[in-house]
mmCIF file of C-alpha atoms and ligand atoms in Angstrom:
data_model
loop_
_atom_site.group_PDB
_atom_site.id
_atom_site.type_symbol
_atom_site.label_atom_id
_atom_site.label_comp_id
_atom_site.label_asym_id
_atom_site.label_seq_id
_atom_site.Cartn_x
_atom_site.Cartn_y
_atom_site.Cartn_z
ATOM 1 C CA MET A 1 16.753 -4.575 1.192
ATOM 2 C CA THR A 2 17.039 -5.406 -2.227
ATOM 3 C CA LYS A 3 14.060 -4.531 -4.403
ATOM 4 C CA GLY A 4 12.014 -7.629 -5.701
ATOM 5 C CA GLN A 5 13.221 -9.987 -3.220
ATOM 6 C CA PHE A 6 10.153 -11.443 -1.900
ATOM 7 C CA GLY A 7 10.187 -14.695 -0.090
ATOM 8 C CA MET A 8 7.947 -17.435 -1.789
ATOM 9 C CA LYS A 9 6.212 -18.008 1.361
ATOM 10 C CA ASN A 10 4.416 -14.655 0.973
ATOM 11 C CA ARG A 11 3.366 -15.136 -2.302
ATOM 12 C CA ILE A 12 -0.625 -15.546 -2.723
ATOM 13 C CA LEU A 13 -2.961 -15.922 -5.630
ATOM 14 C CA LEU A 14 -5.829 -13.401 -5.781
ATOM 15 C CA LYS A 15 -8.504 -14.917 -8.351
ATOM 16 C CA ASN A 16 -10.610 -11.749 -8.611
ATOM 17 C CA GLU A 17 -11.392 -8.252 -7.383
ATOM 18 C CA ASP A 18 -13.256 -9.541 -4.500
ATOM 19 C CA GLU A 19 -10.468 -11.852 -3.162
ATOM 20 C CA THR A 20 -8.196 -8.856 -3.607
ATOM 21 C CA LYS A 21 -10.331 -6.558 -1.575
ATOM 22 C CA LEU A 22 -10.612 -9.249 1.025
ATOM 23 C CA PHE A 23 -7.046 -9.879 1.486
ATOM 24 C CA GLY A 24 -6.680 -6.070 1.522
ATOM 25 C CA GLU A 25 -9.412 -6.108 4.557
ATOM 26 C CA LYS A 26 -7.599 -8.895 6.357
ATOM 27 C CA ILE A 27 -4.556 -6.794 6.145
ATOM 28 C CA GLY A 28 -6.234 -3.497 7.390
ATOM 29 C CA SER A 29 -7.880 -5.592 10.299
ATOM 30 C CA ALA A 30 -4.494 -6.657 11.517
ATOM 31 C CA ILE A 31 -2.874 -3.066 11.996
ATOM 32 C CA THR A 32 -2.901 -1.894 15.406
ATOM 33 C CA GLN A 33 0.042 0.484 15.140
ATOM 34 C CA LYS A 34 1.594 3.262 12.726
ATOM 35 C CA LEU A 35 2.737 1.671 9.580
ATOM 36 C CA LEU A 36 4.143 2.475 6.207
ATOM 37 C CA ILE A 37 2.712 0.392 3.318
ATOM 38 C CA CYS A 38 4.178 0.490 -0.132
ATOM 39 C CA LEU A 39 2.235 -0.685 -3.180
ATOM 40 C CA ASN A 40 3.935 -1.275 -6.478
ATOM 41 C CA GLY A 41 2.689 -2.983 -9.616
ATOM 42 C CA ASP A 42 1.638 -2.359 -12.909
ATOM 43 C CA LEU A 43 -1.288 0.096 -13.998
ATOM 44 C CA GLY A 44 -4.272 -1.756 -13.085
ATOM 45 C CA ALA A 45 -2.689 -4.534 -10.922
ATOM 46 C CA GLY A 46 -4.798 -3.670 -8.228
ATOM 47 C CA LYS A 47 -3.173 -1.017 -5.856
ATOM 48 C CA THR A 48 -6.251 1.072 -5.409
ATOM 49 C CA CYS A 49 -8.517 -2.021 -5.147
ATOM 50 C CA ILE A 50 -6.456 -3.450 -2.269
ATOM 51 C CA THR A 51 -6.311 -0.118 -0.694
ATOM 52 C CA LYS A 52 -10.292 -0.169 -0.630
ATOM 53 C CA GLY A 53 -9.883 -3.300 1.506
ATOM 54 C CA ILE A 54 -7.174 -1.984 3.843
ATOM 55 C CA ALA A 55 -9.352 1.157 4.531
ATOM 56 C CA LYS A 56 -12.245 -1.112 5.308
ATOM 57 C CA GLY A 57 -10.217 -3.332 7.788
ATOM 58 C CA LEU A 58 -9.437 -0.081 9.254
ATOM 59 C CA GLY A 59 -12.925 0.840 10.091
ATOM 60 C CA ILE A 60 -13.013 3.405 7.289
ATOM 61 C CA MET A 61 -16.697 3.857 5.537
ATOM 62 C CA ASP A 62 -15.760 6.245 3.172
ATOM 63 C CA ASP A 63 -15.413 5.260 -0.536
ATOM 64 C CA ILE A 64 -11.781 5.173 -1.338
ATOM 65 C CA THR A 65 -10.798 6.919 -4.647
ATOM 66 C CA SER A 66 -7.461 7.174 -6.573
ATOM 67 C CA PRO A 67 -5.541 10.060 -5.235
ATOM 68 C CA THR A 68 -3.657 10.136 -8.808
ATOM 69 C CA PHE A 69 -4.062 14.101 -9.295
ATOM 70 C CA ILE A 70 -4.208 15.407 -6.010
ATOM 71 C CA LEU A 71 -1.511 13.037 -4.200
ATOM 72 C CA VAL A 72 -3.149 12.354 -1.086
ATOM 73 C CA GLU A 73 -6.586 11.559 0.379
ATOM 74 C CA GLU A 74 -7.082 11.338 3.800
ATOM 75 C CA TYR A 75 -9.530 9.003 5.999
ATOM 76 C CA GLU A 76 -10.410 8.643 9.516
ATOM 77 C CA GLY A 77 -10.546 5.158 10.833
ATOM 78 C CA ARG A 78 -9.159 3.259 13.913
ATOM 79 C CA LEU A 79 -5.762 4.989 12.851
ATOM 80 C CA PRO A 80 -5.929 7.721 10.305
ATOM 81 C CA LEU A 81 -5.399 6.672 6.811
ATOM 82 C CA TYR A 82 -3.080 8.754 4.192
ATOM 83 C CA HIS A 83 -3.488 7.429 0.723
ATOM 84 C CA PHE A 84 -0.820 8.614 -1.543
ATOM 85 C CA ASP A 85 -0.496 7.796 -5.411
ATOM 86 C CA VAL A 86 2.931 9.346 -6.665
ATOM 87 C CA TYR A 87 2.602 8.024 -10.239
ATOM 88 C CA ARG A 88 2.787 11.529 -11.505
ATOM 89 C CA ILE A 89 5.366 12.947 -9.529
ATOM 90 C CA ASP A 90 8.441 13.960 -11.490
ATOM 91 C CA ASP A 91 10.508 15.345 -8.526
ATOM 92 C CA THR A 92 10.562 14.235 -4.909
ATOM 93 C CA GLU A 93 10.625 17.852 -4.045
ATOM 94 C CA GLU A 94 6.991 18.207 -5.037
ATOM 95 C CA LEU A 95 6.363 15.951 -1.913
ATOM 96 C CA TYR A 96 7.960 18.324 0.545
ATOM 97 C CA PHE A 97 5.528 21.262 -0.341
ATOM 98 C CA ILE A 98 2.615 19.304 0.708
ATOM 99 C CA GLY A 99 4.353 18.208 3.986
ATOM 100 C CA PHE A 100 5.104 14.657 3.154
ATOM 101 C CA ASP A 101 7.634 14.163 6.182
ATOM 102 C CA ASP A 102 4.668 15.246 8.553
ATOM 103 C CA TYR A 103 2.405 12.535 7.122
ATOM 104 C CA LEU A 104 5.113 10.015 7.947
ATOM 105 C CA SER A 105 5.678 10.985 11.331
ATOM 106 C CA LYS A 106 2.386 10.839 12.217
ATOM 107 C CA ASN A 107 0.545 7.971 14.341
ATOM 108 C CA ALA A 108 -0.739 6.772 11.051
ATOM 109 C CA VAL A 109 -1.192 4.398 8.166
ATOM 110 C CA VAL A 110 0.480 5.819 5.139
ATOM 111 C CA ILE A 111 -0.080 4.038 2.010
ATOM 112 C CA ILE A 112 1.826 4.900 -1.029
ATOM 113 C CA GLU A 113 0.990 3.572 -4.459
ATOM 114 C CA TRP A 114 4.028 3.490 -7.037
ATOM 115 C CA SER A 115 6.452 4.038 -4.027
ATOM 116 C CA ASP A 116 9.361 2.731 -6.072
ATOM 117 C CA LYS A 117 9.351 6.349 -7.704
ATOM 118 C CA ILE A 118 10.077 7.736 -4.358
ATOM 119 C CA GLU A 119 12.382 5.150 -3.091
ATOM 120 C CA SER A 120 15.060 7.624 -2.125
ATOM 121 C CA ILE A 121 13.074 9.498 0.529
ATOM 122 C CA LEU A 122 11.206 6.740 2.051
ATOM 123 C CA PRO A 123 11.976 5.119 5.531
ATOM 124 C CA LYS A 124 13.301 1.385 5.435
ATOM 125 C CA ASP A 125 10.656 -0.016 7.829
ATOM 126 C CA ARG A 126 7.369 -0.756 5.697
ATOM 127 C CA LEU A 127 5.103 -3.460 4.447
ATOM 128 C CA GLU A 128 6.208 -3.907 0.840
ATOM 129 C CA ILE A 129 3.302 -5.084 -1.343
ATOM 130 C CA ARG A 130 3.667 -6.191 -5.119
ATOM 131 C CA LEU A 131 0.830 -7.008 -7.422
ATOM 132 C CA ASP A 132 1.413 -8.583 -10.447
ATOM 133 C CA TYR A 133 -0.805 -9.811 -13.493
ATOM 134 C CA THR A 134 -0.874 -13.621 -13.872
ATOM 135 C CA GLU A 135 -1.030 -15.132 -17.324
ATOM 136 C CA ASP A 136 -4.927 -15.817 -16.819
ATOM 137 C CA GLY A 137 -5.609 -12.274 -15.734
ATOM 138 C CA MET A 138 -5.737 -13.068 -11.699
ATOM 139 C CA ARG A 139 -3.180 -11.270 -9.650
ATOM 140 C CA GLU A 140 -0.413 -12.457 -7.566
ATOM 141 C CA ILE A 141 0.268 -10.519 -4.284
ATOM 142 C CA CYS A 142 3.605 -10.687 -2.556
ATOM 143 C CA LEU A 143 4.361 -9.378 0.899
ATOM 144 C CA ASN A 144 7.657 -8.422 2.006
ATOM 145 C CA PRO A 145 7.548 -6.937 5.873
ATOM 146 C CA VAL A 146 10.671 -4.765 6.702
ATOM 147 C CA GLY A 147 10.976 -3.798 10.065
ATOM 148 C CA GLU A 148 9.109 -4.735 13.617
ATOM 149 C CA ALA A 149 5.759 -3.274 12.908
ATOM 150 C CA ALA A 150 5.230 -4.865 9.451
ATOM 151 C CA GLN A 151 6.615 -8.222 10.751
ATOM 152 C CA THR A 152 4.469 -8.383 13.794
ATOM 153 C CA LEU A 153 1.444 -7.603 11.372
ATOM 154 C CA VAL A 154 2.252 -10.225 8.849
ATOM 155 C CA GLU A 155 2.554 -12.732 11.970
ATOM 156 C CA THR A 156 -0.723 -11.688 13.143
ATOM 157 C CA MET A 157 -2.353 -12.244 9.759
ATOM 158 C CA ALA A 158 -0.911 -15.606 9.341
ATOM 159 C CA LYS A 159 -2.459 -16.443 12.838
ATOM 160 C CA ASN A 160 -6.007 -15.545 11.832
HETATM 161 N N1 ADP B 201 -7.417 -10.705 -8.129
HETATM 162 C C1 ADP B 201 -7.968 -9.859 -9.307
HETATM 163 N N2 ADP B 201 -7.995 -10.907 -10.320
HETATM 164 C C2 ADP B 201 -8.476 -9.998 -11.606
HETATM 165 N N3 ADP B 201 -8.873 -8.689 -11.663
HETATM 166 C C3 ADP B 201 -8.777 -8.023 -10.472
HETATM 167 C C4 ADP B 201 -7.971 -8.611 -9.350
HETATM 168 N N4 ADP B 201 -7.972 -7.599 -8.361
HETATM 169 C C5 ADP B 201 -8.465 -6.485 -8.916
HETATM 170 N N5 ADP B 201 -8.740 -6.782 -10.128
HETATM 171 C C6 ADP B 201 -9.213 -5.694 -11.332
HETATM 172 O O1 ADP B 201 -7.936 -5.097 -11.560
HETATM 173 C C7 ADP B 201 -8.281 -3.389 -11.748
HETATM 174 C C8 ADP B 201 -7.301 -2.760 -10.641
HETATM 175 O O2 ADP B 201 -7.419 -1.720 -10.588
HETATM 176 P P1 ADP B 201 -6.831 -0.750 -9.844
HETATM 177 O O3 ADP B 201 -6.793 -1.096 -8.174
HETATM 178 O O4 ADP B 201 -7.152 0.836 -10.089
HETATM 179 O O5 ADP B 201 -5.244 -0.785 -10.191
HETATM 180 P P2 ADP B 201 -4.083 0.238 -9.667
HETATM 181 O O6 ADP B 201 -4.342 1.220 -8.682
HETATM 182 O O7 ADP B 201 -3.002 -0.784 -9.442
HETATM 183 O O8 ADP B 201 -3.670 1.054 -10.913
HETATM 184 C C9 ADP B 201 -9.764 -3.346 -11.427
HETATM 185 O O9 ADP B 201 -10.431 -3.367 -12.653
HETATM 186 C C10 ADP B 201 -10.132 -4.818 -10.692
HETATM 187 O O10 ADP B 201 -11.564 -4.937 -10.873
HETATM 188 MG MG1 MG B 202 -4.319 3.082 -8.409
#
C-alpha cells in the first residue's frame, strides 16, 4: 500500500466540527471487531475531533482528550478504545516501553494520531483516515480500508 493513494469514492467533505464528529460516530457505530485506525493530517485537521465521534459510536461516554503528552488514553466501550497520539515520538523504541505491541494484540479499537511517524512498526491491516483542510476552511476526509476488518466496516457504513 503506497501512502496517499486513496480512492476518490471514499472522499467526503465535512463542513464543520459537528459533521466531523457525526462522521466519526458513524464509523464508531459500525465497528464490530478489533480494528486499528490510523489518523493522519496536519495539526488542527480534526484527528482528535473525529476520535471523539468514534468513541461516542463505541458507546463511550467519557470526554476524549488529546493524549499528546501521555501517548495513550484508555476507554471502556463496546470494545476497549486505546487512543494514541505519537506526534512527539522521536524513536519508535519509546513505544516498546509502554507495551505498544500488547495494545495492538488486544481485542480492541486502537486509534493512532500521526501514525505515519511510526509506520515501520504498524501492521498493514487498518482503516487509514486522512483529514485535509479545504481552501474554504472545511475538511475533506479520505478513508482507505486495508484488510478484511476495515473493508467490512466501510461496507457496513455505506449501507447505513
Ligand atoms: N469539518 C470541519 N470544518 C471546519 N473546522 C473543523 C471541522 N472539523 C473540525 N474542525 C475544527 O478543527 C479543529 C480540529 O482540532 P483537533 O481535532 O484537535 O485537530 P488534530 O487532532 O488533527 O490536531 C477544531 O478546532 C475543530 O473545531
Ligand atoms: Mg489531536
